[in-house]
């Protein structure tokens, strides 16, 4: 299969590496410097090269800020039979785009990133495939994700956004609040250092990505739960209420079993 990857960022080059052993792969980026570290693939910086390559599948790995713009830029240069796909962690605007693009599509979300995941061992990581996607597209990504030993889940676009609000918005918001009150520690403890490592990893991500995940319409309800539990914990601490603290800790332990 001839596969075109749009965007030579972290995930674009990752997909290039895992696909180029069994497929004819090309990768396109408007910044030629990003293509220097891609191997066993055709490197493209001009749209006319895409038309000549004539891909069977297009994987849009552009950053969330440019996902829709990247699609709109390359659509005139691919054939009507080309299946288009995205791996975006935020699906805002994509259902509407796919409904009007007149191409078969498949939308997925690898629930990992090079910042935290060990790309050599993904057996504990997950991937979501959107149920509204084209059948052949879903088969391709299911086979790929199975080869990577990912745990695969199939959600609708709506279910995906609800899941992301819970699984990403809560830890993102909690980490941001933690980091917002930080000050230098001469002798940090182990727990503090682990939290700081997570915070530094999170802050290395694109600002637009962080914003769009937190701007998910389902996020405010999750933040309200955090605020409620934080107020509850604060009251327990202020009152030195050992009995309620025991109850609170027991609830937390039950939640993470």
XYZ file of C-alpha atoms in Angstrom, residues 165-166 169-170 214 216-228:
18
model
C -12.326 14.797 29.038
C -11.948 12.191 31.764
C -8.450 16.749 31.021
C -8.410 15.630 34.677
C -8.920 21.406 28.195
C -13.329 20.025 25.441
C -17.015 20.775 26.256
C -16.983 17.848 28.701
C -14.053 19.227 30.726
C -15.903 21.713 33.006
C -17.975 18.918 34.564
C -14.787 16.989 35.373
C -13.120 20.091 36.827
C -16.182 20.657 39.013
C -15.597 17.195 40.527
C -11.969 18.103 41.276
C -13.025 21.368 42.902
C -15.643 19.580 44.996
